[in-house]
Structure formats: structure tokens, C-alpha cells
């Protein structure tokens, strides 16, 4: 497996060789075994539905103790050190003798459990494992949007990427029905589990995009959908019940470009320009097997130039740290130069050179989806799943959602100022705070929470006025 973000480089590690050894020795197998065996951790392998929810990311740092400690209480097993025990760690001037030490639930993974010589351990070297354990327990979620003209191989590629059949119930429209077709937004969700790690994958599709005779502004429903998810999240995190927010924000949009045109079409430019401030766009050159290698290179170069020319901001891969190892840097460079990813999709397994591979069988030969010499499928999958999934989520949260939130707050503030000025003129004692109307169809409980929150905000703004 190619390296993800590399482990902390040696100068970040404590100089003590025991800690270093512990960090190096802690692999997933041991961790999973611990998670299985640890008393009280049954919920890890038999999760209840309620544990399988996406949790809001804390946008602003809180002054209290980190979330890591607050939220992990339910995992506490009978042998977990009690507060009084931990008090002892911190108040003791010298480390306790091994027999007096509280038993660690980490067993042999815990440097605290090491030999008599290792007296200087406090135990914080287990922090990465605690974070790992908590994340594994909670599971991960990711929302991927696919957009582009129909027939470019979007569904085939999604199925090939995640080895699932997400489009079982898809109904394809005939030419006549498509003439006036409007863009729909559909969602497919699937829970995937791999080596004990669960991923809730949501695919947002845009059937009908670019299909009608007149495609003017057909990006609008897509932009509205993305904004609605931000709005919902904004309302939820401003409400009282922030614990169980369902996060449906779109983390990445794979935008499919036809291999048959000469670079970008006006529709592609319009779509990407309208969406690039809202979502991480990753451009894809579809059906690369219909092009020769020089054609692929030429088209890629042209598309890159046009993206630059039209000021489109597609997803930018973060720069490597300077202390990253050389292989990782090369891999990162290759990834950046592959944009737009030229891909081939297939849901068929064929026999090539005595091996069974996912590919497309033609009279003149076989194209293999996972052969890096044939297309960028593996690079795309590596980027999306193995190396940049978390970064895509971070950019969504820290850039796209923050932009939306800032705009919302700005327009709310403008409304307040306008309202205040109006009230001054009419000499009314107005402190009304105009919160955007509750969307129609909101259930009474949500309405009540929103009303309570509105009143809180009014009180704060009234107090300042
Ligand atoms: P969508 O409408 O964009 O979801 O496209 P589909 O995934 O339904 O694919 C449309 C047609 O293109 C199907 O017949 C696929 O078998 C075919 N197809 C999908 N991916 C590729 C590809 O990479 N190369 C070629 N040549 N055909 C493909």
C-alpha cells in the first residue's frame, strides 16, 4: 500500500528508543485484536445503529479538555484507570513501581507496561492509538458526487472504484424523454467494511445533466443541492441538538469530461466555474480507452490549459512536507501531473495473461482498468481513498463550508443593521433579529429548537444593541 501521510518523522518522536519501538511495533492487527478483546468494547464489532452516525467536526477550538477525552467515556472498560488513578500519575513525583501501576487496557501495546527500566513513561505515546481506536469505532463517512453528461461511464466507474453495484435500480430514459429532461439529484448510500474499518459511502448522482436540448444553467440544481446541504448543516450546528448532526455535505465532485471533444466544452466550463467555490472538483477524462496514449497526453494538456485560462480552481493537492520520504514525494508529483485523471471503467472480469482482471475485452486486445500503463484508475482510487480522503473532507469543512457560513452570517448581519436603522427612524424599540424563515416542511420539534435558538440569538444581539 502506498504511504499515506508519512508517520511522524524521527525528530518528532521522543528520543527514548522504547517509545520509538512501541510506535513502530503497533500495527493494525494488534490494534484490532485489542479492540475485539477489550472488555466493554463489544459495540466495536456489533455496532448499534445509533453509533453509526456522522459527527460534526468542531470548527472552533474549545477551551475545555479535548473531545478525545470527553467522548470516549462509553468505551471505558472495567480495568480502565479511574480518575483517582490518573490523579496519581500526575501528582506522583516519581514513576510508580510496576506493581503499583494501574493495569493498562492496552496490554503489551502500552509503553507503560514495559520493563522496570522504562521509568520515565507518562503514557501519552498512546495518544495516536487512542485517536485511531476512536475513529475505527465511530466509522468514517464520505460523500462523493459524480457529474457529467450521461453515457460517459460515471456509474461504471463508481462501481469499479468501490467494487459494489450501486446502480442496480437505475432506469435509463429514452431519447424522447430526455429532450426536456431536467437535472435530477439522486443519492445512493452503501456501508462498506474492510479489515474492520467501516465506511459509509454516499454517491450523489446528477442524471439528466447535459442531456436536454437546451442545457443553459443546468448546473443550477447541482449548486442548489450543495448549498442546501451546507444550509442544513449550518442550521443544525446553530441549533441546540448539535450532538447527532447528520453531515451530508459533498466532499468531492468527480466531473467527467468527454474524450470525444477538443478539450472543454462550454457546458464543462460553466459547470466548473459555478461549482468550484462550493466543492472540491476533480476533473476526469472519461473512457480513456477510446484514445491513443499521445491523444490522452494532448487532451490532458489542453484541458489543464483551459482550466487555467478560465480561472477554474479544481481541487489542489496539498504540498508535501519537506521531510517526506523521496518515494512519497515522487508519488505525489505523479498524482498532481495526472490531472485530469484519464480513466477506464468496467464491471467485467476478463482473463489477461493467465490472470483474471477487471477490464474491457476488444477483438484486438484487452484494456485493464487497474493497469497503470493503460489508464489512471489506480491513481484516482489511491488519491480518493488511500491518500486524500481526509484532506478532501478537511477542505470541504475549512474552506467551502466556511465560505458558505461567512456569507450567511454577513447577510444576516446586514439584515440586522438594516432593521436597526429602520427601527431608529420609526422610533420603535426594535431589537428584532431577522433569522431566515424556517424551511417549509420542518417538523415541529425542529421548529421548536430553531425558535429557541432564534430567541437566544435575539437576546444576545438585543443585549449588545
Ligand atoms: P453513465 O450514464 O455516465 O453512468 O454511463 P454508464 O456507466 O452507464 O456507461 C455507459 C456505457 O459506456 C456503458 O455501455 C458502459 O459499458 C460504457 N463504458 C463505461 N465506462 C467505459 C470506459 O471506460 N470505456 C468505454 N469504452 N466504455 C465505457
Short mmCIF file of C-alpha atoms and ligand atoms in Angstrom, two decimals:
data_model
loop_
_atom_site.label_atom_id
_atom_site.label_comp_id
_atom_site.label_asym_id
_atom_site.label_seq_id
_atom_site.Cartn_x
_atom_site.Cartn_y
_atom_site.Cartn_z
CA UNK A 1 0.00 0.00 0.00
CA UNK A 2 1.42 3.37 -0.91
CA UNK A 3 2.23 5.59 2.03
CA UNK A 4 -0.42 7.93 3.26
CA UNK A 5 0.82 10.94 5.12
CA UNK A 6 4.03 9.60 6.47
CA UNK A 7 4.35 8.78 10.16
CA UNK A 8 5.86 11.46 12.36
CA UNK A 9 9.45 11.88 11.28
CA UNK A 10 12.11 10.85 13.71
CA UNK A 11 12.77 14.33 15.01
CA UNK A 12 9.16 14.47 16.21
CA UNK A 13 9.48 11.25 18.12
CA UNK A 14 10.54 11.11 21.70
CA UNK A 15 14.20 10.29 21.82
CA UNK A 16 13.57 7.27 24.03
CA UNK A 17 14.12 4.12 21.95
CA UNK A 18 11.35 2.24 23.82
CA UNK A 19 8.71 4.72 22.73
CA UNK A 20 10.06 4.65 19.22
CA UNK A 21 9.94 0.85 19.24
CA UNK A 22 6.41 0.88 20.58
CA UNK A 23 5.19 3.25 17.88
CA UNK A 24 6.83 1.21 15.16
CA UNK A 25 5.56 -2.08 16.53
CA UNK A 26 1.94 -1.06 16.85
CA UNK A 27 0.26 -2.36 13.76
CA UNK A 28 -3.39 -2.62 12.79
CA UNK A 29 -3.61 -6.31 13.56
CA UNK A 30 -2.64 -5.78 17.15
CA UNK A 31 -4.93 -2.85 17.47
CA UNK A 32 -7.90 -4.70 16.01
CA UNK A 33 -7.20 -7.62 18.28
CA UNK A 34 -7.19 -5.31 21.25
CA UNK A 35 -10.40 -3.65 20.17
CA UNK A 36 -12.03 -7.10 19.91
CA UNK A 37 -10.70 -8.46 23.20
CA UNK A 38 -11.03 -5.46 25.41
CA UNK A 39 -13.95 -5.93 27.84
CA UNK A 40 -16.69 -3.41 27.20
CA UNK A 41 -15.73 -2.98 23.58
CA UNK A 42 -18.44 -5.27 22.17
CA UNK A 43 -20.02 -2.30 20.45
CA UNK A 44 -16.98 -2.22 18.19
CA UNK A 45 -17.82 -5.41 16.38
CA UNK A 46 -21.57 -5.39 16.90
CA UNK A 47 -22.36 -1.74 16.36
CA UNK A 48 -25.79 -0.47 17.12
CA UNK A 49 -27.39 1.74 14.55
CA UNK A 50 -27.10 4.77 16.79
CA UNK A 51 -23.31 4.52 16.93
CA UNK A 52 -23.19 4.72 13.14
CA UNK A 53 -23.78 8.40 12.69
CA UNK A 54 -21.53 11.02 11.30
CA UNK A 55 -20.42 13.52 13.87
CA UNK A 56 -19.89 17.21 13.42
CA UNK A 57 -16.35 18.41 13.32
CA UNK A 58 -15.60 21.07 15.90
CA UNK A 59 -14.87 24.21 13.89
CA UNK A 60 -13.75 26.42 16.71
CA UNK A 61 -11.35 25.11 19.33
CA UNK A 62 -12.91 24.90 22.74
CA UNK A 63 -11.04 25.93 25.82
CA UNK A 64 -12.02 22.75 27.68
CA UNK A 65 -10.34 19.36 27.54
CA UNK A 66 -10.12 17.94 24.03
CA UNK A 67 -13.01 15.98 22.60
CA UNK A 68 -10.77 12.91 22.64
CA UNK A 69 -11.29 12.50 26.35
CA UNK A 70 -14.86 13.73 26.63
CA UNK A 71 -16.44 11.49 24.05
CA UNK A 72 -14.58 8.33 24.74
CA UNK A 73 -16.30 7.54 28.01
CA UNK A 74 -18.62 4.85 26.67
CA UNK A 75 -15.60 2.78 25.70
CA UNK A 76 -14.37 2.68 29.28
CA UNK A 77 -13.89 -0.90 30.40
CA UNK A 78 -13.71 -2.17 33.96
CA UNK A 79 -9.93 -2.10 34.02
CA UNK A 80 -9.61 1.40 32.63
CA UNK A 81 -7.87 3.66 35.16
CA UNK A 82 -10.36 5.63 37.21
CA UNK A 83 -9.99 9.39 37.69
CA UNK A 84 -8.40 8.82 41.07
CA UNK A 85 -5.80 6.56 39.45
CA UNK A 86 -4.97 9.07 36.80
CA UNK A 87 -4.67 11.65 39.53
CA UNK A 88 -1.88 9.53 40.89
CA UNK A 89 0.05 9.66 37.62
CA UNK A 90 0.14 13.38 37.63
CA UNK A 91 0.69 14.05 41.29
CA UNK A 92 3.40 11.44 41.76
CA UNK A 93 6.82 12.98 41.71
CA UNK A 94 8.46 9.74 40.55
CA UNK A 95 7.02 6.98 38.36
CA UNK A 96 5.20 4.22 40.24
CA UNK A 97 6.71 0.81 40.54
CA UNK A 98 5.30 -1.70 38.03
CA UNK A 99 3.22 -3.48 40.67
CA UNK A 100 1.63 -0.25 41.88
CA UNK A 101 0.82 0.92 38.38
CA UNK A 102 -2.80 0.62 37.28
CA UNK A 103 -3.28 -2.11 34.70
CA UNK A 104 -3.43 -0.65 31.29
CA UNK A 105 -6.17 -1.80 28.91
CA UNK A 106 -3.56 -1.61 26.16
CA UNK A 107 -1.71 -4.67 27.43
CA UNK A 108 1.50 -5.13 25.52
CA UNK A 109 0.77 -2.14 23.31
CA UNK A 110 1.19 0.17 26.24
CA UNK A 111 4.68 1.52 26.84
CA UNK A 112 3.53 1.98 30.43
CA UNK A 113 3.53 -1.78 30.69
CA UNK A 114 7.13 -2.06 29.67
CA UNK A 115 10.02 -3.23 31.77
CA UNK A 116 11.22 -1.87 35.12
CA UNK A 117 13.88 0.21 33.34
CA UNK A 118 11.37 2.38 31.48
CA UNK A 119 10.51 4.56 34.40
CA UNK A 120 10.15 7.82 32.57
CA UNK A 121 6.95 6.94 30.67
CA UNK A 122 3.91 9.06 31.27
CA UNK A 123 1.89 7.25 28.63
CA UNK A 124 0.99 9.96 26.12
CA UNK A 125 2.76 7.95 23.42
CA UNK A 126 -0.53 6.02 23.19
CA UNK A 127 -2.40 9.12 22.01
CA UNK A 128 -2.18 8.21 18.29
CA UNK A 129 -3.62 4.80 19.15
CA UNK A 130 -6.42 6.32 21.16
CA UNK A 131 -7.36 8.50 18.19
CA UNK A 132 -7.09 5.53 15.85
CA UNK A 133 -9.24 3.35 18.11
CA UNK A 134 -11.90 6.03 18.45
CA UNK A 135 -12.04 6.65 14.70
CA UNK A 136 -12.31 2.95 13.92
CA UNK A 137 -15.12 2.61 16.42
CA UNK A 138 -17.03 5.58 15.02
CA UNK A 139 -16.54 4.63 11.38
CA UNK A 140 -15.98 7.03 8.52
CA UNK A 141 -18.25 8.73 6.07
CA UNK A 142 -17.63 10.21 2.68
CA UNK A 143 -19.92 11.84 0.14
CA UNK A 144 -18.87 11.72 -3.48
CA UNK A 145 -20.71 13.46 -6.30
CA UNK A 146 -20.39 12.38 -9.92
CA UNK A 147 -21.37 14.81 -12.64
CA UNK A 148 -21.12 14.97 -16.39
CA UNK A 149 -23.09 14.09 -19.47
CA UNK A 150 -24.85 10.72 -19.37
CA UNK A 151 -23.14 7.80 -21.05
CA UNK A 152 -19.61 8.90 -20.07
CA UNK A 153 -19.20 5.92 -17.76
CA UNK A 154 -19.91 7.52 -14.36
CA UNK A 155 -21.84 4.63 -12.86
CA UNK A 156 -19.43 2.05 -14.26
CA UNK A 157 -16.50 3.93 -12.74
CA UNK A 158 -18.14 4.30 -9.31
CA UNK A 159 -18.89 0.57 -9.25
CA UNK A 160 -15.30 -0.20 -10.30
CA UNK A 161 -13.88 2.17 -7.67
CA UNK A 162 -15.74 0.73 -4.71
CA UNK A 163 -16.39 -2.80 -6.03
CA UNK A 164 -20.11 -2.50 -5.40
CA UNK A 165 -23.22 -2.36 -7.51
CA UNK A 166 -24.73 0.96 -6.60
CA UNK A 167 -26.92 1.41 -9.64
CA UNK A 168 -28.98 -1.78 -9.56
CA UNK A 169 -32.30 0.06 -9.73
CA UNK A 170 -31.32 2.71 -12.29
CA UNK A 171 -33.89 3.45 -15.01
CA UNK A 172 -32.45 4.82 -18.25
CA UNK A 173 -34.64 7.28 -20.16
CA UNK A 174 -35.24 7.13 -23.88
CA UNK A 175 -34.20 9.91 -26.27
CA UNK A 176 -37.69 11.44 -26.36
CA UNK A 177 -37.96 11.63 -22.58
CA UNK A 178 -34.56 13.26 -22.38
CA UNK A 179 -35.37 16.18 -24.71
CA UNK A 180 -36.99 18.21 -21.95
CA UNK A 181 -35.32 16.45 -19.07
CA UNK A 182 -34.36 18.48 -16.06
CA UNK A 183 -31.39 17.58 -13.88
CA UNK A 184 -32.29 15.32 -11.00
CA UNK A 185 -30.20 14.66 -7.92
CA UNK A 186 -30.15 11.09 -6.65
CA UNK A 187 -28.37 9.60 -3.67
CA UNK A 188 -27.12 6.06 -3.14
CA UNK A 189 -25.62 5.08 0.19
CA UNK A 190 -23.69 1.95 0.99
CA UNK A 191 -21.80 0.74 4.05
CA UNK A 192 -18.50 -0.82 3.11
CA UNK A 193 -16.31 -2.69 5.57
CA UNK A 194 -12.68 -3.53 5.03
CA UNK A 195 -10.43 -5.08 7.70
CA UNK A 196 -12.80 -3.94 10.44
CA UNK A 197 -12.95 -0.34 9.22
CA UNK A 198 -16.37 0.84 8.15
CA UNK A 199 -17.02 3.47 5.53
CA UNK A 200 -20.45 4.92 4.88
CA UNK A 201 -20.18 5.96 1.27
CA UNK A 202 -22.81 8.22 -0.26
CA UNK A 203 -22.81 8.73 -4.01
CA UNK A 204 -24.69 11.74 -5.30
CA UNK A 205 -25.52 11.42 -8.97
CA UNK A 206 -26.85 14.04 -11.37
CA UNK A 207 -28.85 12.16 -14.03
CA UNK A 208 -30.07 14.38 -16.83
CA UNK A 209 -27.10 16.74 -16.62
CA UNK A 210 -26.28 17.95 -20.13
CA UNK A 211 -28.97 15.72 -21.68
CA UNK A 212 -31.60 18.24 -22.72
CA UNK A 213 -31.58 20.21 -25.96
CA UNK A 214 -31.11 23.41 -24.02
CA UNK A 215 -28.59 22.95 -21.22
CA UNK A 216 -28.36 26.57 -20.12
CA UNK A 217 -27.84 26.77 -16.38
CA UNK A 218 -28.20 23.02 -15.93
CA UNK A 219 -25.54 23.34 -13.21
CA UNK A 220 -28.06 25.24 -11.06
CA UNK A 221 -29.83 22.27 -9.43
CA UNK A 222 -26.42 20.82 -8.57
CA UNK A 223 -25.24 24.08 -6.97
CA UNK A 224 -28.55 24.36 -5.10
CA UNK A 225 -28.18 20.83 -3.78
CA UNK A 226 -24.68 21.54 -2.43
CA UNK A 227 -25.88 24.80 -0.83
CA UNK A 228 -28.86 23.02 0.74
CA UNK A 229 -26.52 20.58 2.46
CA UNK A 230 -24.45 23.48 3.79
CA UNK A 231 -27.60 25.29 4.91
CA UNK A 232 -28.89 22.22 6.70
CA UNK A 233 -25.56 21.78 8.44
CA UNK A 234 -25.48 25.47 9.40
CA UNK A 235 -28.96 25.26 10.90
CA UNK A 236 -28.13 22.03 12.73
CA UNK A 237 -24.91 23.31 14.24
CA UNK A 238 -26.59 26.56 15.27
CA UNK A 239 -29.36 24.60 16.96
CA UNK A 240 -29.47 23.09 20.38
CA UNK A 241 -29.02 19.47 19.47
CA UNK A 242 -25.53 19.54 17.97
CA UNK A 243 -24.52 16.08 19.09
CA UNK A 244 -26.05 13.98 16.36
CA UNK A 245 -25.83 16.12 13.28
CA UNK A 246 -26.19 14.20 10.06
CA UNK A 247 -23.47 15.59 7.82
CA UNK A 248 -24.48 15.41 4.17
CA UNK A 249 -22.00 17.93 2.82
CA UNK A 250 -20.47 16.90 -0.51
CA UNK A 251 -16.75 16.25 -0.12
CA UNK A 252 -15.71 15.74 -3.71
CA UNK A 253 -17.18 16.03 -7.20
CA UNK A 254 -15.76 13.89 -9.99
CA UNK A 255 -16.51 15.88 -13.12
CA UNK A 256 -16.47 13.74 -16.29
CA UNK A 257 -15.14 15.31 -19.48
CA UNK A 258 -15.91 13.71 -22.82
CA UNK A 259 -12.95 12.14 -24.64
CA UNK A 260 -14.57 12.99 -27.98
CA UNK A 261 -14.35 16.79 -27.87
CA UNK A 262 -11.37 19.11 -28.27
CA UNK A 263 -10.78 20.00 -24.66
CA UNK A 264 -13.53 21.51 -22.52
CA UNK A 265 -16.99 22.30 -23.84
CA UNK A 266 -18.83 25.48 -22.78
CA UNK A 267 -21.04 23.37 -20.51
CA UNK A 268 -17.97 21.99 -18.71
CA UNK A 269 -16.56 25.49 -18.20
CA UNK A 270 -19.89 26.80 -16.94
CA UNK A 271 -20.34 23.90 -14.53
CA UNK A 272 -16.86 24.05 -13.05
CA UNK A 273 -16.90 27.86 -12.73
CA UNK A 274 -20.24 27.75 -10.93
CA UNK A 275 -19.21 24.98 -8.58
CA UNK A 276 -15.51 25.44 -7.83
CA UNK A 277 -16.15 27.66 -4.79
CA UNK A 278 -18.59 25.17 -3.35
CA UNK A 279 -16.99 21.75 -3.76
CA UNK A 280 -13.67 20.03 -4.48
CA UNK A 281 -13.78 19.36 -8.22
CA UNK A 282 -11.62 16.54 -9.56
CA UNK A 283 -11.70 16.52 -13.40
CA UNK A 284 -11.86 13.15 -15.11
CA UNK A 285 -11.12 12.37 -18.75
CA UNK A 286 -13.69 9.64 -19.39
CA UNK A 287 -13.32 6.45 -21.46
CA UNK A 288 -9.59 6.80 -21.96
CA UNK A 289 -9.50 3.51 -23.90
CA UNK A 290 -11.03 5.36 -26.86
CA UNK A 291 -7.85 7.45 -27.19
CA UNK A 292 -4.27 6.58 -28.05
CA UNK A 293 -1.58 7.47 -25.45
CA UNK A 294 -0.42 10.61 -27.38
CA UNK A 295 -4.05 11.71 -27.70
CA UNK A 296 -4.54 11.26 -23.96
CA UNK A 297 -1.48 13.42 -23.29
CA UNK A 298 -2.59 16.13 -25.74
CA UNK A 299 -6.12 16.25 -24.31
CA UNK A 300 -4.88 16.38 -20.77
CA UNK A 301 -2.57 19.28 -21.59
CA UNK A 302 -5.35 21.17 -23.39
CA UNK A 303 -7.78 20.65 -20.52
CA UNK A 304 -5.20 21.82 -17.98
CA UNK A 305 -4.53 24.95 -20.04
CA UNK A 306 -8.22 25.71 -20.34
CA UNK A 307 -8.80 25.18 -16.64
CA UNK A 308 -6.07 27.75 -16.02
CA UNK A 309 -7.32 30.11 -18.73
CA UNK A 310 -10.87 30.21 -17.36
CA UNK A 311 -9.69 30.68 -13.78
CA UNK A 312 -11.24 27.41 -12.61
CA UNK A 313 -10.00 26.26 -9.22
CA UNK A 314 -10.08 22.49 -9.22
CA UNK A 315 -9.06 20.56 -6.10
CA UNK A 316 -5.44 21.37 -5.24
CA UNK A 317 -3.38 18.59 -3.74
CA UNK A 318 -1.65 19.78 -0.60
CA UNK A 319 2.12 20.23 -0.84
CA UNK A 320 4.32 17.52 0.61
CA UNK A 321 6.24 18.26 3.78
CA UNK A 322 9.94 18.76 3.07
CA UNK A 323 10.85 15.86 5.42
CA UNK A 324 8.60 13.44 3.50
CA UNK A 325 10.47 10.43 2.02
CA UNK A 326 11.53 10.57 -1.64
CA UNK A 327 9.15 7.82 -2.83
CA UNK A 328 6.20 9.63 -1.35
CA UNK A 329 7.28 12.92 -2.98
CA UNK A 330 7.58 11.23 -6.38
CA UNK A 331 4.20 9.59 -5.99
CA UNK A 332 2.66 12.92 -5.02
CA UNK A 333 4.23 14.63 -8.02
CA UNK A 334 2.93 11.94 -10.39
CA UNK A 335 -0.54 12.37 -8.90
CA UNK A 336 -0.51 16.13 -9.46
CA UNK A 337 0.69 15.74 -13.05
CA UNK A 338 -2.06 13.24 -13.88
CA UNK A 339 -4.86 15.81 -13.68
CA UNK A 340 -7.31 15.27 -15.33
CA UNK A 341 -7.28 11.57 -14.48
CA UNK A 342 -7.78 9.55 -17.68
CA UNK A 343 -9.86 6.57 -16.59
CA UNK A 344 -11.40 3.38 -17.87
CA UNK A 345 -14.27 1.69 -16.10
CA UNK A 346 -15.51 -1.86 -16.34
CA UNK A 347 -17.64 -4.18 -14.30
CA UNK A 348 -16.44 -7.26 -16.14
CA UNK A 349 -13.66 -9.60 -15.14
CA UNK A 350 -11.65 -10.91 -18.09
CA UNK A 351 -8.67 -13.22 -18.45
CA UNK A 352 -5.42 -11.49 -19.41
CA UNK A 353 -2.00 -13.20 -19.47
CA UNK A 354 -3.37 -16.01 -17.32
CA UNK A 355 -4.73 -13.61 -14.69
CA UNK A 356 -8.31 -12.61 -14.04
CA UNK A 357 -8.54 -8.82 -14.16
CA UNK A 358 -11.17 -6.12 -14.35
CA UNK A 359 -11.06 -4.94 -17.93
CA UNK A 360 -12.65 -4.47 -21.32
CA UNK A 361 -12.25 -7.13 -23.97
CA UNK A 362 -11.89 -5.96 -27.58
CA UNK A 363 -11.19 -8.00 -30.74
CA UNK A 364 -7.67 -6.50 -30.75
CA UNK A 365 -6.89 -6.98 -27.10
CA UNK A 366 -7.75 -6.23 -23.50
CA UNK A 367 -7.61 -2.95 -21.60
CA UNK A 368 -7.05 -3.44 -17.92
CA UNK A 369 -8.70 -1.00 -15.55
CA UNK A 370 -6.05 -1.43 -12.86
CA UNK A 371 -3.03 -1.40 -15.13
CA UNK A 372 -1.19 1.94 -14.64
CA UNK A 373 0.17 1.59 -18.18
CA UNK A 374 -3.39 1.65 -19.54
CA UNK A 375 -5.04 4.43 -17.51
CA UNK A 376 -5.03 6.50 -14.29
CA UNK A 377 -7.70 4.44 -12.50
CA UNK A 378 -5.33 3.27 -9.76
CA UNK A 379 -4.01 6.81 -9.24
CA UNK A 380 -7.54 8.13 -8.91
CA UNK A 381 -8.51 5.41 -6.44
CA UNK A 382 -5.31 5.90 -4.46
CA UNK A 383 -5.94 9.61 -4.24
CA UNK A 384 -9.61 9.33 -3.41
CA UNK A 385 -9.47 6.55 -0.88
CA UNK A 386 -5.94 5.99 0.39
CA UNK A 387 -4.17 9.32 0.46
CA UNK A 388 -6.51 12.31 0.18
CA UNK A 389 -9.94 11.33 1.50
CA UNK A 390 -9.35 13.11 4.79
CA UNK A 391 -7.91 16.16 3.06
CA UNK A 392 -10.97 16.39 0.80
CA UNK A 393 -13.12 16.39 3.93
CA UNK A 394 -10.92 18.98 5.63
CA UNK A 395 -11.03 21.33 2.63
CA UNK A 396 -14.82 20.94 2.48
CA UNK A 397 -15.10 21.85 6.13
CA UNK A 398 -12.43 24.51 6.36
CA UNK A 399 -12.83 26.24 3.02
CA UNK A 400 -16.10 25.57 1.20
CA UNK A 401 -18.35 25.33 4.24
CA UNK A 402 -16.58 28.26 5.94
CA UNK A 403 -17.20 30.40 2.84
CA UNK A 404 -20.87 29.50 2.90
CA UNK A 405 -21.10 30.17 6.63
CA UNK A 406 -19.34 33.52 6.36
CA UNK A 407 -21.71 34.62 3.59
CA UNK A 408 -24.72 33.55 5.65
CA UNK A 409 -23.54 35.44 8.70
CA UNK A 410 -22.72 38.50 6.60
CA UNK A 411 -26.18 38.65 5.07
CA UNK A 412 -27.79 38.09 8.49
CA UNK A 413 -25.71 40.94 9.91
CA UNK A 414 -26.66 43.21 7.02
CA UNK A 415 -30.32 42.46 7.71
CA UNK A 416 -29.86 43.28 11.38
CA UNK A 417 -28.23 46.63 10.60
CA UNK A 418 -30.99 47.47 8.13
CA UNK A 419 -33.65 46.53 10.65
CA UNK A 420 -32.00 48.57 13.39
CA UNK A 421 -31.79 51.62 11.17
CA UNK A 422 -35.42 51.23 10.24
CA UNK A 423 -36.38 50.93 13.88
CA UNK A 424 -34.37 54.03 14.82
CA UNK A 425 -36.17 56.01 12.16
CA UNK A 426 -39.61 54.88 13.28
CA UNK A 427 -38.58 55.24 16.99
CA UNK A 428 -39.62 51.72 17.69
CA UNK A 429 -37.79 49.82 20.38
CA UNK A 430 -36.94 47.21 17.82
CA UNK A 431 -34.42 44.53 18.61
CA UNK A 432 -35.90 42.03 16.21
CA UNK A 433 -33.34 39.75 14.74
CA UNK A 434 -34.40 38.54 11.34
CA UNK A 435 -33.36 34.92 11.07
CA UNK A 436 -34.12 33.38 7.69
CA UNK A 437 -37.53 31.70 7.67
CA UNK A 438 -37.79 28.09 8.80
CA UNK A 439 -37.96 25.99 5.65
CA UNK A 440 -41.41 24.61 4.85
CA UNK A 441 -41.99 21.05 5.96
CA UNK A 442 -39.74 21.32 9.01
CA UNK A 443 -41.07 19.11 11.77
CA UNK A 444 -42.48 20.71 14.95
CA UNK A 445 -39.56 19.56 17.12
CA UNK A 446 -37.00 21.15 14.77
CA UNK A 447 -39.15 24.27 14.55
CA UNK A 448 -39.19 24.49 18.34
CA UNK A 449 -35.38 24.10 18.51
CA UNK A 450 -34.88 26.73 15.82
CA UNK A 451 -37.29 29.12 17.61
CA UNK A 452 -35.43 28.61 20.90
CA UNK A 453 -32.13 29.28 19.17
CA UNK A 454 -33.54 32.38 17.47
CA UNK A 455 -34.61 33.71 20.83
CA UNK A 456 -31.16 33.07 22.27
CA UNK A 457 -29.57 34.96 19.37
CA UNK A 458 -32.10 37.78 19.71
CA UNK A 459 -31.26 38.08 23.40
CA UNK A 460 -27.54 38.30 22.64
CA UNK A 461 -27.98 40.86 19.85
CA UNK A 462 -30.57 42.79 21.90
CA UNK A 463 -28.17 42.92 24.83
CA UNK A 464 -25.44 44.35 22.60
CA UNK A 465 -27.74 46.91 20.99
P1 LIG B 1 -23.25 6.99 -17.14
O1 LIG B 1 -24.54 7.28 -17.83
O2 LIG B 1 -22.33 8.16 -17.21
O3 LIG B 1 -23.43 6.47 -15.75
O4 LIG B 1 -22.53 5.85 -18.00
P2 LIG B 1 -22.50 4.28 -17.79
O5 LIG B 1 -21.61 3.90 -16.68
O6 LIG B 1 -23.90 3.78 -17.71
O7 LIG B 1 -21.81 3.79 -19.14
C1 LIG B 1 -22.39 4.00 -20.40
C2 LIG B 1 -21.79 2.99 -21.42
O8 LIG B 1 -20.40 3.22 -21.54
C3 LIG B 1 -21.95 1.55 -20.97
O9 LIG B 1 -22.21 0.78 -22.10
C4 LIG B 1 -20.57 1.19 -20.40
O10 LIG B 1 -20.29 -0.18 -20.53
C5 LIG B 1 -19.68 2.02 -21.26
N1 LIG B 1 -18.46 2.40 -20.56
C6 LIG B 1 -18.32 2.70 -19.26
N2 LIG B 1 -17.04 3.02 -18.97
C7 LIG B 1 -16.35 2.91 -20.13
C8 LIG B 1 -14.98 3.09 -20.48
O11 LIG B 1 -14.13 3.42 -19.67
N3 LIG B 1 -14.64 2.88 -21.79
C9 LIG B 1 -15.55 2.53 -22.73
N4 LIG B 1 -15.11 2.34 -23.96
N5 LIG B 1 -16.84 2.34 -22.43
C10 LIG B 1 -17.24 2.52 -21.15
#
